Short mmCIF file of C-alpha atoms in Angstrom, two decimals:
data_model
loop_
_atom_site.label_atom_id
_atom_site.label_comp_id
_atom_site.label_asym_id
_atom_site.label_seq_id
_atom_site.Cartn_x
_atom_site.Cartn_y
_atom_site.Cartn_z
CA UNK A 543 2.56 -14.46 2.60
CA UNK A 544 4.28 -17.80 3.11
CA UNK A 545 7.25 -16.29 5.34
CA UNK A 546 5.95 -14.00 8.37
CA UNK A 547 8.52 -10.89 9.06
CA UNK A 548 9.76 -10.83 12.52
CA UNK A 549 12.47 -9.21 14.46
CA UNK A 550 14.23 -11.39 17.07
CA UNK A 551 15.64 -10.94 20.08
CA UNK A 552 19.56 -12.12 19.84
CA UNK A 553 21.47 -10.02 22.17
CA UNK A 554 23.72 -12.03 24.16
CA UNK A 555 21.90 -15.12 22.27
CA UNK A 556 23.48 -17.84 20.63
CA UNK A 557 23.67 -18.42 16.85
CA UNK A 558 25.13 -21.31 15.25
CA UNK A 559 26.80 -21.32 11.68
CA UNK A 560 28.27 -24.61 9.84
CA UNK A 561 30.49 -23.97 7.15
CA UNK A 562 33.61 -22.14 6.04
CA UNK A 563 33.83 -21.01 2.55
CA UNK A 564 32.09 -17.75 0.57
CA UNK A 565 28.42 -18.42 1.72
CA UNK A 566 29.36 -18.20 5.08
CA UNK A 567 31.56 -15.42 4.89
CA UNK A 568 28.24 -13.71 3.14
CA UNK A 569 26.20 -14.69 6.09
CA UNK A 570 28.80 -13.67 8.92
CA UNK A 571 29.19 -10.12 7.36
CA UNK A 572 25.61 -9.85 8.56
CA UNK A 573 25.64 -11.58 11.60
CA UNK A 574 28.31 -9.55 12.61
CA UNK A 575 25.95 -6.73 12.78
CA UNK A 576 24.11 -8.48 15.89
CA UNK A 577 25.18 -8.31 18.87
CA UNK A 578 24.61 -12.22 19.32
CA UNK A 579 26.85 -14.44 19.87
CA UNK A 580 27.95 -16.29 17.24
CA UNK A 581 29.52 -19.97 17.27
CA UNK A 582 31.25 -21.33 13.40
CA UNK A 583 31.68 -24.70 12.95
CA UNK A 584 34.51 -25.18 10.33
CA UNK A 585 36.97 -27.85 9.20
CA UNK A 586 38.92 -25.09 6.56
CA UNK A 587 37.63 -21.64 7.68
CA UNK A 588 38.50 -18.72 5.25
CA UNK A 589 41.31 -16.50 6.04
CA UNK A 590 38.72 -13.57 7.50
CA UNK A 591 36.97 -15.73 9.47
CA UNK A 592 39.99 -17.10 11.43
CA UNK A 593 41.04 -13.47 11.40
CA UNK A 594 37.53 -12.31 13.36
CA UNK A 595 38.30 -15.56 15.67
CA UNK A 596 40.90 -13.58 16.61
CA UNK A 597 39.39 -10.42 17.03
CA UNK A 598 37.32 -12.18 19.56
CA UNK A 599 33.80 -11.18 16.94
CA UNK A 600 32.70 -14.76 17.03
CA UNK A 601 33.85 -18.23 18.42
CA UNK A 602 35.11 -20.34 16.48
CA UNK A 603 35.40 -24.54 16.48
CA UNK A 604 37.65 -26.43 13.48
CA UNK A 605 35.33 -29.40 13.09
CA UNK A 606 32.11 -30.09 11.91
CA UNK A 607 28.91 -29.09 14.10
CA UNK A 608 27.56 -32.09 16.59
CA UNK A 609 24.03 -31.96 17.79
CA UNK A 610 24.79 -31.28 20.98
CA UNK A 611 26.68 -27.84 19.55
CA UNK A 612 22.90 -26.62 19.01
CA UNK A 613 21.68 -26.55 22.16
CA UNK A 614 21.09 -23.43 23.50
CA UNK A 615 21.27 -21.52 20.25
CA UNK A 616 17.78 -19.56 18.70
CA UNK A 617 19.04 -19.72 14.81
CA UNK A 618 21.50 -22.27 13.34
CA UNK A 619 22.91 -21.49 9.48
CA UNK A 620 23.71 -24.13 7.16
CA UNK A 621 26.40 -22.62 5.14
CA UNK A 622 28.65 -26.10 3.89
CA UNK A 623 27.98 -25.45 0.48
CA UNK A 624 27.60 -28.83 0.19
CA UNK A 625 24.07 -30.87 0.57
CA UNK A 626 24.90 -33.84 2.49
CA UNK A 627 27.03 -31.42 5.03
CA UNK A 628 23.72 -28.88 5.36
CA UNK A 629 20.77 -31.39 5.37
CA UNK A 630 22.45 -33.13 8.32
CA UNK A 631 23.01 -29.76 10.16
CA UNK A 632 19.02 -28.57 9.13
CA UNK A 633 18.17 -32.46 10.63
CA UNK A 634 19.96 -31.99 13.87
CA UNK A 635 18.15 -29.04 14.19
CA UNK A 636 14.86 -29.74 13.47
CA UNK A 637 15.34 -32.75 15.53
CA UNK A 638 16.46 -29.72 18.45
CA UNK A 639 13.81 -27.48 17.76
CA UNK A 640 15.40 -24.52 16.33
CA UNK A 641 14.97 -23.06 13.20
CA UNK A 642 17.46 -23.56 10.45
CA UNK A 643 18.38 -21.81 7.15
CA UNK A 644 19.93 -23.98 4.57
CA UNK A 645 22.18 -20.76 2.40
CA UNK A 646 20.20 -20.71 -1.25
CA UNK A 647 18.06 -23.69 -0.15
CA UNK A 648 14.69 -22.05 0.03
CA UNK A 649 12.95 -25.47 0.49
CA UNK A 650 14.16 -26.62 3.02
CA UNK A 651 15.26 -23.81 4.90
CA UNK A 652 12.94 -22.89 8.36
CA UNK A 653 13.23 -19.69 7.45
CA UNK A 654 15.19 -16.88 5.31
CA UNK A 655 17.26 -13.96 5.48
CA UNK A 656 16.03 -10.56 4.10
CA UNK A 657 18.26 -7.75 2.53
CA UNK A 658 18.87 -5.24 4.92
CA UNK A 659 19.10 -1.43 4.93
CA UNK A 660 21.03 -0.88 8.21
CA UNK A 661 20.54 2.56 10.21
CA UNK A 662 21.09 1.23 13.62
CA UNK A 663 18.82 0.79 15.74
CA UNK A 664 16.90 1.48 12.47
CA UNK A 665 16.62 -1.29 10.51
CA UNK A 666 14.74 -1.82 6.95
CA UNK A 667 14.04 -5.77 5.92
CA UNK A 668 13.53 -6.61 2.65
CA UNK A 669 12.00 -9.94 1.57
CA UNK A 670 11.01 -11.42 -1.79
CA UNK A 671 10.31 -15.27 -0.46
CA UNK A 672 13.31 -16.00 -2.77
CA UNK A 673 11.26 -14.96 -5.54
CA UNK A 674 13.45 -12.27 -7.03
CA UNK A 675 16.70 -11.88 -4.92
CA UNK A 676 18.06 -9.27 -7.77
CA UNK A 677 14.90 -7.05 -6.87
CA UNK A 678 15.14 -6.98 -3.27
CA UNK A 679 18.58 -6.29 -3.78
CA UNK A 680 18.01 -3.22 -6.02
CA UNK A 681 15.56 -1.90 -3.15
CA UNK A 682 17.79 -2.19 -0.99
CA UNK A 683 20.18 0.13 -2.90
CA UNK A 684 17.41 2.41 -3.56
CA UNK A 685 16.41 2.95 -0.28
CA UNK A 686 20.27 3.15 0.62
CA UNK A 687 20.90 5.93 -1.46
CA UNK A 688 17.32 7.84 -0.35
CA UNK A 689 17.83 7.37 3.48
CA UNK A 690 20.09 9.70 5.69
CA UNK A 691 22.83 7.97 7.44
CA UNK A 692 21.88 9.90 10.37
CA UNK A 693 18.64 8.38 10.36
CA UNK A 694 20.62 6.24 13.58
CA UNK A 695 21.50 9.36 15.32
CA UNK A 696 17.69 10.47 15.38
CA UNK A 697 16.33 7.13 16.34
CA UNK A 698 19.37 6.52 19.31
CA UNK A 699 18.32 10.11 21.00
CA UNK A 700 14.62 9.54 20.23
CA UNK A 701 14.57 6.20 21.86
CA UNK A 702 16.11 7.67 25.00
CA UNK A 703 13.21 10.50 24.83
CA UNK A 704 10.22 8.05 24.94
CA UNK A 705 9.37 7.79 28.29
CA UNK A 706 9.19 11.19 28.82
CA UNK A 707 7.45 11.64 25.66
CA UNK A 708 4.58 9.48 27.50
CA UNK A 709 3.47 13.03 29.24
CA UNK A 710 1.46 13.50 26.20
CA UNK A 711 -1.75 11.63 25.58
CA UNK A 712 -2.28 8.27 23.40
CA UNK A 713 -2.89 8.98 19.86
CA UNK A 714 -2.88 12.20 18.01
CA UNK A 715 -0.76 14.31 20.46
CA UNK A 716 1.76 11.91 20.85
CA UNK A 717 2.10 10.73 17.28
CA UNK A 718 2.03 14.57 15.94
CA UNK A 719 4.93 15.45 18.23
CA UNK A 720 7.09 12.57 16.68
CA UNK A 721 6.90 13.24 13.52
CA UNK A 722 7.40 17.42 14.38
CA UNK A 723 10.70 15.56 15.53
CA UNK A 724 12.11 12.73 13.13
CA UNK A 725 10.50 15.47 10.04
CA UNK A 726 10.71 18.49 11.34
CA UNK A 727 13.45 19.35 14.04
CA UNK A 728 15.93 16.02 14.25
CA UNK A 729 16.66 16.45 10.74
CA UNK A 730 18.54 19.69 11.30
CA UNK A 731 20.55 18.72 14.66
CA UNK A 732 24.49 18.87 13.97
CA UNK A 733 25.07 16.23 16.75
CA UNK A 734 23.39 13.93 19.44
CA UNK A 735 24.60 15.90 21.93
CA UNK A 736 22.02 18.76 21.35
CA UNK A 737 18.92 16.33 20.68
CA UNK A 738 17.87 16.21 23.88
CA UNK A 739 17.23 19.84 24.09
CA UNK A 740 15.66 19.45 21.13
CA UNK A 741 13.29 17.25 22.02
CA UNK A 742 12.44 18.91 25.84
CA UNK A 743 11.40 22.30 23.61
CA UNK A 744 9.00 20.20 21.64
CA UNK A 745 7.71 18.60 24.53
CA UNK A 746 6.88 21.87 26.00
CA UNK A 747 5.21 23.20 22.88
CA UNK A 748 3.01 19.88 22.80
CA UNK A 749 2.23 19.86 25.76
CA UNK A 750 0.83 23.19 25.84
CA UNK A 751 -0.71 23.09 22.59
CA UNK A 752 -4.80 23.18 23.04
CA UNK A 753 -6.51 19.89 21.70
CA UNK A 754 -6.23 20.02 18.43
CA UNK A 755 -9.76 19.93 16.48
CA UNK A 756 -10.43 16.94 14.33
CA UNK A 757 -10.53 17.20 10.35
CA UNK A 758 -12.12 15.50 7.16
CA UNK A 759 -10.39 14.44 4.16
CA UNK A 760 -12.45 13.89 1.23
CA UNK A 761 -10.01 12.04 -0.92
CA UNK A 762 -10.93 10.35 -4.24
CA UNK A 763 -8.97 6.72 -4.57
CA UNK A 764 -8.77 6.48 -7.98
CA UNK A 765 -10.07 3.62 -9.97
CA UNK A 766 -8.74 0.84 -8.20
CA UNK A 767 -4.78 0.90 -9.23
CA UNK A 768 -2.54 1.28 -6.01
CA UNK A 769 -0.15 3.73 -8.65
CA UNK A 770 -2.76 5.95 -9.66
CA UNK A 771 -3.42 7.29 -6.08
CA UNK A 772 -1.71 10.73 -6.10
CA UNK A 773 0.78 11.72 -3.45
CA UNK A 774 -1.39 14.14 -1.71
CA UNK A 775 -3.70 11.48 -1.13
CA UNK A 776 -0.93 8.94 0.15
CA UNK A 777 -0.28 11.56 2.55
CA UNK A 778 -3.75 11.41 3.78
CA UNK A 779 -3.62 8.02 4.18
CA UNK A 780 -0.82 8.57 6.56
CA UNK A 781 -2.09 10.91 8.91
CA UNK A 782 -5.71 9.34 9.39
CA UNK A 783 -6.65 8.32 12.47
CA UNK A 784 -10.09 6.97 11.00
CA UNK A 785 -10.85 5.78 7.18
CA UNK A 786 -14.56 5.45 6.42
CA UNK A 787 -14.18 4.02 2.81
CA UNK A 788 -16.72 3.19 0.11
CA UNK A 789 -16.82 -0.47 -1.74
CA UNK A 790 -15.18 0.42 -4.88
CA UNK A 791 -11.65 1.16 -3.01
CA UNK A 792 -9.55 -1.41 -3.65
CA UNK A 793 -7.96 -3.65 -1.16
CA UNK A 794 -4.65 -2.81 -2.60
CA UNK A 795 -5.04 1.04 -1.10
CA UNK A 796 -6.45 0.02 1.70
CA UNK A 797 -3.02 -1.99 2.97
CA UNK A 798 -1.37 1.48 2.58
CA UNK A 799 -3.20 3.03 5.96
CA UNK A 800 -1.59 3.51 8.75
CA UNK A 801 -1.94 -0.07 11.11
CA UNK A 802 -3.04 1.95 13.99
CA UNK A 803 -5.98 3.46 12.10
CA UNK A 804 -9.52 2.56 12.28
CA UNK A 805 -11.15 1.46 9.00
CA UNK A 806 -14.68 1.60 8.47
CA UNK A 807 -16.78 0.35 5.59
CA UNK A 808 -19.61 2.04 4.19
CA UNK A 809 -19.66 0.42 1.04
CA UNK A 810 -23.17 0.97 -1.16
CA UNK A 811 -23.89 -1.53 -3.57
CA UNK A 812 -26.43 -0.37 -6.46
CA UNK A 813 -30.00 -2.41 -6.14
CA UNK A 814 -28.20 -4.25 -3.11
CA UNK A 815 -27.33 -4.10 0.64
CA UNK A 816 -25.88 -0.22 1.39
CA UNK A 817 -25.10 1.82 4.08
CA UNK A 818 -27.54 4.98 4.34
CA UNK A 819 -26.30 8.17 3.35
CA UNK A 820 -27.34 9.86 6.88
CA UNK A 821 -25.63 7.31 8.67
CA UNK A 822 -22.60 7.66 6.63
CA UNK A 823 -22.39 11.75 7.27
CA UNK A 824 -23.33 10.98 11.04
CA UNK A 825 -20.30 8.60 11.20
CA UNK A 826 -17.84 11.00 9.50
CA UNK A 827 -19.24 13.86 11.89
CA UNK A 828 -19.08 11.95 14.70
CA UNK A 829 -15.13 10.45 14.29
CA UNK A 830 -14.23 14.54 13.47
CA UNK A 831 -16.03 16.02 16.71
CA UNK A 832 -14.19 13.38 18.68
CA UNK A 833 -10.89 15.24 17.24
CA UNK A 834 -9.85 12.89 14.57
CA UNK A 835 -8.24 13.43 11.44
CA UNK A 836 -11.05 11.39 9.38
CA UNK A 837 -10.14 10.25 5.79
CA UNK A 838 -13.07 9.73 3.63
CA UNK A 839 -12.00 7.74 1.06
CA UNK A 840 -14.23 7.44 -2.03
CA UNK A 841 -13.37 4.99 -5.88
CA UNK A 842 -12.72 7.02 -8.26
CA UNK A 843 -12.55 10.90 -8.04
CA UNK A 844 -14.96 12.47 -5.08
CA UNK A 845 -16.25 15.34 -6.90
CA UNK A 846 -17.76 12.84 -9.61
CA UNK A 847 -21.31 10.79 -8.40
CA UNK A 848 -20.09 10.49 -5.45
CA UNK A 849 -22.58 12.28 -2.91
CA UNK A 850 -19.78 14.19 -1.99
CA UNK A 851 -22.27 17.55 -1.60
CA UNK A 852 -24.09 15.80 1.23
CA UNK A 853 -20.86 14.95 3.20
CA UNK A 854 -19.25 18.72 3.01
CA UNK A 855 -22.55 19.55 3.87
CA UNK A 856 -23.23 17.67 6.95
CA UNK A 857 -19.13 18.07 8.12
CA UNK A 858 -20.12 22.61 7.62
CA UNK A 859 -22.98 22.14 9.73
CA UNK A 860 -20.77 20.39 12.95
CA UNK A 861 -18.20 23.01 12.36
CA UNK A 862 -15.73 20.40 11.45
CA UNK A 863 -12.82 21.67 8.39
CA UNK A 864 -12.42 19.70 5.80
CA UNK A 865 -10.74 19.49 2.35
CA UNK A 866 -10.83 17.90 -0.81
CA UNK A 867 -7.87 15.62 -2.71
CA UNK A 868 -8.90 14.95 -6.43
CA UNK A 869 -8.55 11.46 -8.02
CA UNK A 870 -8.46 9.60 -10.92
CA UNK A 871 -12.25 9.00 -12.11
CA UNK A 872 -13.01 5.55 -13.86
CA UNK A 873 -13.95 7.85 -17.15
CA UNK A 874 -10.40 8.96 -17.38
CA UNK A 875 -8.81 5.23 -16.38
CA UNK A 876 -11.45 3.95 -18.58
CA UNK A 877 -10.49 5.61 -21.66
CA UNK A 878 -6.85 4.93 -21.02
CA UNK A 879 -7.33 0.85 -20.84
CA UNK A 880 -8.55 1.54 -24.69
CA UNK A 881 -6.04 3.37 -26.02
CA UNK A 882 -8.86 6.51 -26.67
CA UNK A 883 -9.09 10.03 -25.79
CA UNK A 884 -12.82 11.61 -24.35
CA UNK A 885 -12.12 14.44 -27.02
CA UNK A 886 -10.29 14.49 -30.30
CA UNK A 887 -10.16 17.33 -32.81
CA UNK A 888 -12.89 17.39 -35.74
CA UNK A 889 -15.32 14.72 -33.82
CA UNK A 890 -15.85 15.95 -30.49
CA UNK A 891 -15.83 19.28 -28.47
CA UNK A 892 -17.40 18.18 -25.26
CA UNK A 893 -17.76 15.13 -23.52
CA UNK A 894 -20.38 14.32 -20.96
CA UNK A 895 -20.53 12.17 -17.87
CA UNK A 896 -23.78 10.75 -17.14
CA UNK A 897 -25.37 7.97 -14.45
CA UNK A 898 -26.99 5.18 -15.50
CA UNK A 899 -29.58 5.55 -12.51
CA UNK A 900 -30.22 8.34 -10.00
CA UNK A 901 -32.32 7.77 -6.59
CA UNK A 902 -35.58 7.66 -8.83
CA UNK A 903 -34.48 5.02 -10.17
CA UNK A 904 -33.08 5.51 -13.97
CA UNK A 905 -31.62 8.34 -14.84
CA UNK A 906 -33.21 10.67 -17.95
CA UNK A 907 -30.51 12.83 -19.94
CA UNK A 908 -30.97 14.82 -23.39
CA UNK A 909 -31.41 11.55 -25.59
CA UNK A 910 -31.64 13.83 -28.90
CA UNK A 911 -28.60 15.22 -28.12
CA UNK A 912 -26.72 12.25 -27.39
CA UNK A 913 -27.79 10.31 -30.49
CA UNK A 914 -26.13 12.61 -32.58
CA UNK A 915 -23.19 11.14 -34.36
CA UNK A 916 -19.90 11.64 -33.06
CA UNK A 917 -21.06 11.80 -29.68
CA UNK A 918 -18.91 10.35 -26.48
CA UNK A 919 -20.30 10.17 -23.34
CA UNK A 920 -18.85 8.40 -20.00
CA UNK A 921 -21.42 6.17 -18.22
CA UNK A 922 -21.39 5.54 -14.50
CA UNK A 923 -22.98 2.59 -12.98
CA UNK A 924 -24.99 2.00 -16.23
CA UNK A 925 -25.07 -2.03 -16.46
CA UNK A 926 -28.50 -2.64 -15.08
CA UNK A 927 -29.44 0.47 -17.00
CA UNK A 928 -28.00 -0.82 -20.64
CA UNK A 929 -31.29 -2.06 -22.42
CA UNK A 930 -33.43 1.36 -20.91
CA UNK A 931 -30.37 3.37 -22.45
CA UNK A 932 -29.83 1.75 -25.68
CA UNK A 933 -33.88 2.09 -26.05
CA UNK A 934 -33.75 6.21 -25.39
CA UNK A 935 -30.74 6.28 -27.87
CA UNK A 936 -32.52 4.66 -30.58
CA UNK A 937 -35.54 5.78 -30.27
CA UNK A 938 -34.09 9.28 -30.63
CA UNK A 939 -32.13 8.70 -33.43
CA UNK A 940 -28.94 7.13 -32.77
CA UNK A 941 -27.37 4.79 -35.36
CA UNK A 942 -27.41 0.82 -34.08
CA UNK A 943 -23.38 0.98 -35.16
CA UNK A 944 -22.72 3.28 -32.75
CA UNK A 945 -19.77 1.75 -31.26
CA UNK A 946 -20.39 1.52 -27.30
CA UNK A 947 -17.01 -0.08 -24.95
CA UNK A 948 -17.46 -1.67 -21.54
CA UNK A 949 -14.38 -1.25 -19.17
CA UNK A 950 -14.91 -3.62 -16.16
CA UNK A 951 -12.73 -3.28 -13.31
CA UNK A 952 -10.65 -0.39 -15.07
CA UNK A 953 -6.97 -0.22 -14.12
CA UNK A 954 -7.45 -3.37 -11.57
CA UNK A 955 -5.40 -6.31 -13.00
CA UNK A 956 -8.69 -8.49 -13.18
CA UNK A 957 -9.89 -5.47 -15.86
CA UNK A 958 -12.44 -6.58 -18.69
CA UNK A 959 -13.08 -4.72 -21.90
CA UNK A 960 -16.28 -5.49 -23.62
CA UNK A 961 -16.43 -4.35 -27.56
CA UNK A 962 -19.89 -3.80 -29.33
CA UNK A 963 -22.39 -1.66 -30.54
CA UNK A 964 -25.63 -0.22 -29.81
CA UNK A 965 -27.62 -2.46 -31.06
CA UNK A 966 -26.07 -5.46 -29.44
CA UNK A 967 -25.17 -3.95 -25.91
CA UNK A 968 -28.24 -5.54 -24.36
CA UNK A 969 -26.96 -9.50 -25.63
CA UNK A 970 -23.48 -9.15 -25.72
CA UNK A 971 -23.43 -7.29 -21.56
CA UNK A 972 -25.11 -10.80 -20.75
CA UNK A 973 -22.81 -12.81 -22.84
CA UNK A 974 -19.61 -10.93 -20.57
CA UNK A 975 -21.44 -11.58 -17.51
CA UNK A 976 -19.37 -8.96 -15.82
CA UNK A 977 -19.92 -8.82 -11.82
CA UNK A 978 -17.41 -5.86 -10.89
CA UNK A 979 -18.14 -2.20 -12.14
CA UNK A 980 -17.90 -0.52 -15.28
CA UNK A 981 -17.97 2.07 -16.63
CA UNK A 982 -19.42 2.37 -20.72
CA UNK A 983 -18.28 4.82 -23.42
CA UNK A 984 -20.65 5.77 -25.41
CA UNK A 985 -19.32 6.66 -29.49
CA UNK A 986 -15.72 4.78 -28.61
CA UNK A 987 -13.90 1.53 -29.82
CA UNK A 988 -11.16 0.40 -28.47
CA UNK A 989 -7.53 0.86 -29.90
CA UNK A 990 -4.74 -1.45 -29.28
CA UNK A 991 -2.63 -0.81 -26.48
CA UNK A 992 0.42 -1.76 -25.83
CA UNK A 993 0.95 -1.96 -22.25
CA UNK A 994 4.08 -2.53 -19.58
CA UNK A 995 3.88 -5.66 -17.87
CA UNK A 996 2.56 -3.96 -14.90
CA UNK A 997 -0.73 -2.93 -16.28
CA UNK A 998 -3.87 -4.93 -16.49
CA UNK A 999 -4.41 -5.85 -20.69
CA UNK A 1000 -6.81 -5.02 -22.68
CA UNK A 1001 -9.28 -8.47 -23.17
CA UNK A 1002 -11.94 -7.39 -26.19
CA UNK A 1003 -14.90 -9.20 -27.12
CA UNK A 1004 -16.75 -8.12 -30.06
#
C-alpha cells in the first residue's frame, strides 16, 4: 500500500485550489461537499465557478496563487492544467509544508483523491493508487446503486445516540445492539424524527438482556482462494470476537476479520513445529466460556482431516454451542485447477479420500483395492509419504502408468501442478521441489483449462 487512507479534519479549515478550467471544476464539485473553506486561485475562472463565488460556496482570487496564499491551508490542489503553472504551485507547497495534489499527476502529487460514495456523514473511499481509475469508478457506481440513500438518516440519529449507547458494556453487548439497529430496526423508520424512540426501546431490551453465552464456529476456509469462502462463512468472520485459525488459511481471508477481533494462530505443520491438539481445544474452550463468539477457522473443509471430532468434543463437554459452516476441500479445488472430475461415468463409481500419514506415522489403506485400474483417490498431506505410497501401490498391483497429478497451493495464485506417473512420482516430486501443500490425485491427468484472468493457471510438468 503506497498511499495510506485517511480521513481529515477540514471543517472550518482552509483548502487551496489553483486553476480555473474543467479539472478544477471536477475537483470543486467535491470539495464542495466539505464543509472547508475553500480559496481558488484563477486568472479565467469558468462560468460556475464565478457563479459559486457568488453564492458565497468558496472564495475566490483572479490571479495566480503566491506562496504566501498557502499559509494556513491543510491541502492545496494543483488544477492549471498546465505543468509549469502546477509544479510551481506543488513547489511552493512543499517548500510550506502542506501536501499537494497535482490533478492526473500521480508522481508528483503528495497525495490523491479517492472516488467517493457519499451518504453523509457516511462516507465510502475508493482508491486504486491511480492504477485503474475506470475500476474504482465502476465501484463506486456499484456500491451507489446497492446502498440506501437513507443510509445518512440512520448514521445522523445514530451518532446522536452514542453516548447513551455507552450504558452497555465494551464489546459484544454494545456491538450486538448496533447492528439490531443500522440491520434490524433503522432500516424500517419512516423519518428521523421517530429514531430516537427507536433507539431508547433497544437500549432497554439490551440492557436487560442476560449475558449472552459465548459460541464456536467451526468454519472450513476453503483452499486458500478469498472467492471460494462461502457467504455463511463471511458472515462468521464478521461476528467473531476471537479467530483461532490453522496454517493453511490464507492471508487473503484472514484481512476479511473484523479489526477489532483477536486472531490466534494454531497453525500445525506436518514433521515440524505445531501447536498441540489439547492446547488448541483448551484455547477454543476457554475464549467461548469467557462469552465470545469464537470462529475456528480451519483450510479447506472442517469435516475433512481436520481433527474437527476432538474440537466439538471438547466445546460439548464445557457446555459451549457450536456449529459447523462447510468449505471447499483442496480435493474438490484440486480437481478443478485440472480441468477433471473425482467421478465420471464408465471409469469410476466412488472416489476415496485418504491421508498420506496418520499420528502413527504413515497411513495404511486397502492397497489391493486401490491398484485396481481406473481408480481415483484424493491424497491429503501425502508428499513426505510419496515413495512409501507408490511402493504399497505397486507392490499390490498397480500399473507404473498410472497417471498420478500434484496440485500445490490449489486455487492460491502461486498454484503448481505437477504431471507424472507412478513410477516416477518419487524423482519427478524432488525435481518440483514444492514447499506449500498439495494435495495428489491418484488415476488423474490433467486437462487443459482455460481459465479467467483471475484464477491461478495451470503450470504442468511431465
Amino acid at each position: 500500500m503506497k498511499h495510506f487512507p485517511i480521513y481529515l479534519a477540514v471543517e472550518g479549515r482552509k483548502i487551496v485550489l489553483s486553476g480555473g478550467g474543467a479539472a478544477a471544476l471536477a475537483k470543486l464539485r467535491l470539495l464542495l461537499k466539505t464543509e472547508a473553506r475553500i480559496e481558488v486561485f484563477a486568472p479565467n475562472p469558468a462560468a460556475e465557478i464565478v457563479g459559486w463565488a457568488n453564492e458565497s460556496r468558496l472564495a475566490l482570487h483572479q490571479r495566480e496563487v503566491t506562496q504566501a496564499d498557502l499559509t494556513g491551508a491543510v491541502l492545496i490542489y494543483a488544477a492549471d492544467e498546465d505543468a509549469f503553472l502546477d509544479s510551481r504551485t506543488a513547489t511552493m507547497a512543499t517548500k510550506t509544508g502542506i501536501p499537494a495534489n497535482i490533478v492526473d499527476n500521480l508522481a508528483d502529487s503528495a497525495f490523491i483523491t479517492p472516488a467517493i460514495v457519499d451518504r453523509d456523514p457516511v462516507t465510502i473511499a475508493i482508491g486504486t493508487e491511480g492504477a485503474a481509475p475506470v475500476l474504482a469508478r465502476a465501484l463506486k457506481a456499484d456500491l451507489e446503486e446497492h446502498l440506501s440513500p437513507r443510509l445518512g438518516l440512520l448514521a445522523r440519529a445514530g451518532r446522536t445516540f452514542r453516548s447513551a449507547a455507552d450504558a452497555l458494556p465494551f464489546g459484544r453487548a454494545r456491538r450486538d445492539f448496533w447492528r439490531d439497529y443500522f440491520l434490524g430496526a433503522g432500516p424500517r423508520l419512516a423519518d428521523e424524527a421517530k429514531a430516537k424512540d427507536v433507539l431508547e426501546t433497544l437500549l432497554t431490551k439490551h440492557l436487560s438482556t442476560e449475558t449472552k453465552e459465548g459460541h464456536v464456529a467451526f468454519v472450513g476456509a476453503g483452499p486458500g482462494d478469498p472467492e471460494l469462502l462461502t457467504l455463511k462463512a463471511r458472515k462468521a468472520l464478521d461476528t467473531a470476537d476471537v479467530v483461532i485459525h490453522d496454517r493453511l488459511v490464507s492471508a487473503e481471508i484472514l484481512e476479511l476479520v473484523r479489526r477489532e477481533a483477536t486472531i490466534l494462530d494454531v497453525g500445525k505443520q506436518g514433521f515440524g513445529p505445531s501447536t498441540a491438539q489439547d492446547d488448541i481445544n483448551a484455547l477454543i474452550v476457554e475464549h467461548g466460556l469467557k462469552g465470545a463468539q469464537v470462529v475456528r477457522l480451519k483450510g479447506g473443509d472442517a469435516t475433512v482431516f481436520g481433527r474437527l471430532d476432538e474440537e466439538i468434543e471438547a466445546v460439548t463437554a464445557a457446555d459451549i454451542s457450536w456449529h459447523v459452516v462447510p468449505g471447499i476441500t483442496a480435493a474438490s479445488a484440486s480437481v478443478a485447477a485440472i480441468g477433471q472430475s473425482l467421478t465420471r461415468r464408465g471409469r469410476n463409481a466412488s472416489v476415496r479420500f485418504l491421508t498420506g500419514h496418520d499420528m502413527k506415522g504413515f497411513a495404511d489403506h486397502d492397497w489391493r483395492e486401490l491398484a485396481a485400474p481406473d481408480q481415483v483417490a484424493a491424497i491429503y498431506m501425502g508428499k513426505k509419504a510419496a515413495r512409501f505410497i507408490q511402493g504399497r501401490l505397486l507392490m499390490h498391483g498397480a500399473l507404473p502408468d498410472t497417471p498420478l497429478t500434484l496440485v500445490e497451493n490449489a486455487s492460491r495464485h502461486d498454484q503448481r501442478v505437477v504431471s507424472t506417473t507412478l513410477a516416477a512420482l518419487p524423482s519427478d516430486l524432488a525435481d518440483a521441489a514444492l514447499t506449500g501443500p498439495a494435495l495428489a490425485l491418484l488415476g488423474l491427468s490433467p486437462r487443459a483449462v482455460s481459465a479467467p484472468l483471475s484464477q491461478p493457471l495451470v503450470q504442468e510438468q511431465a
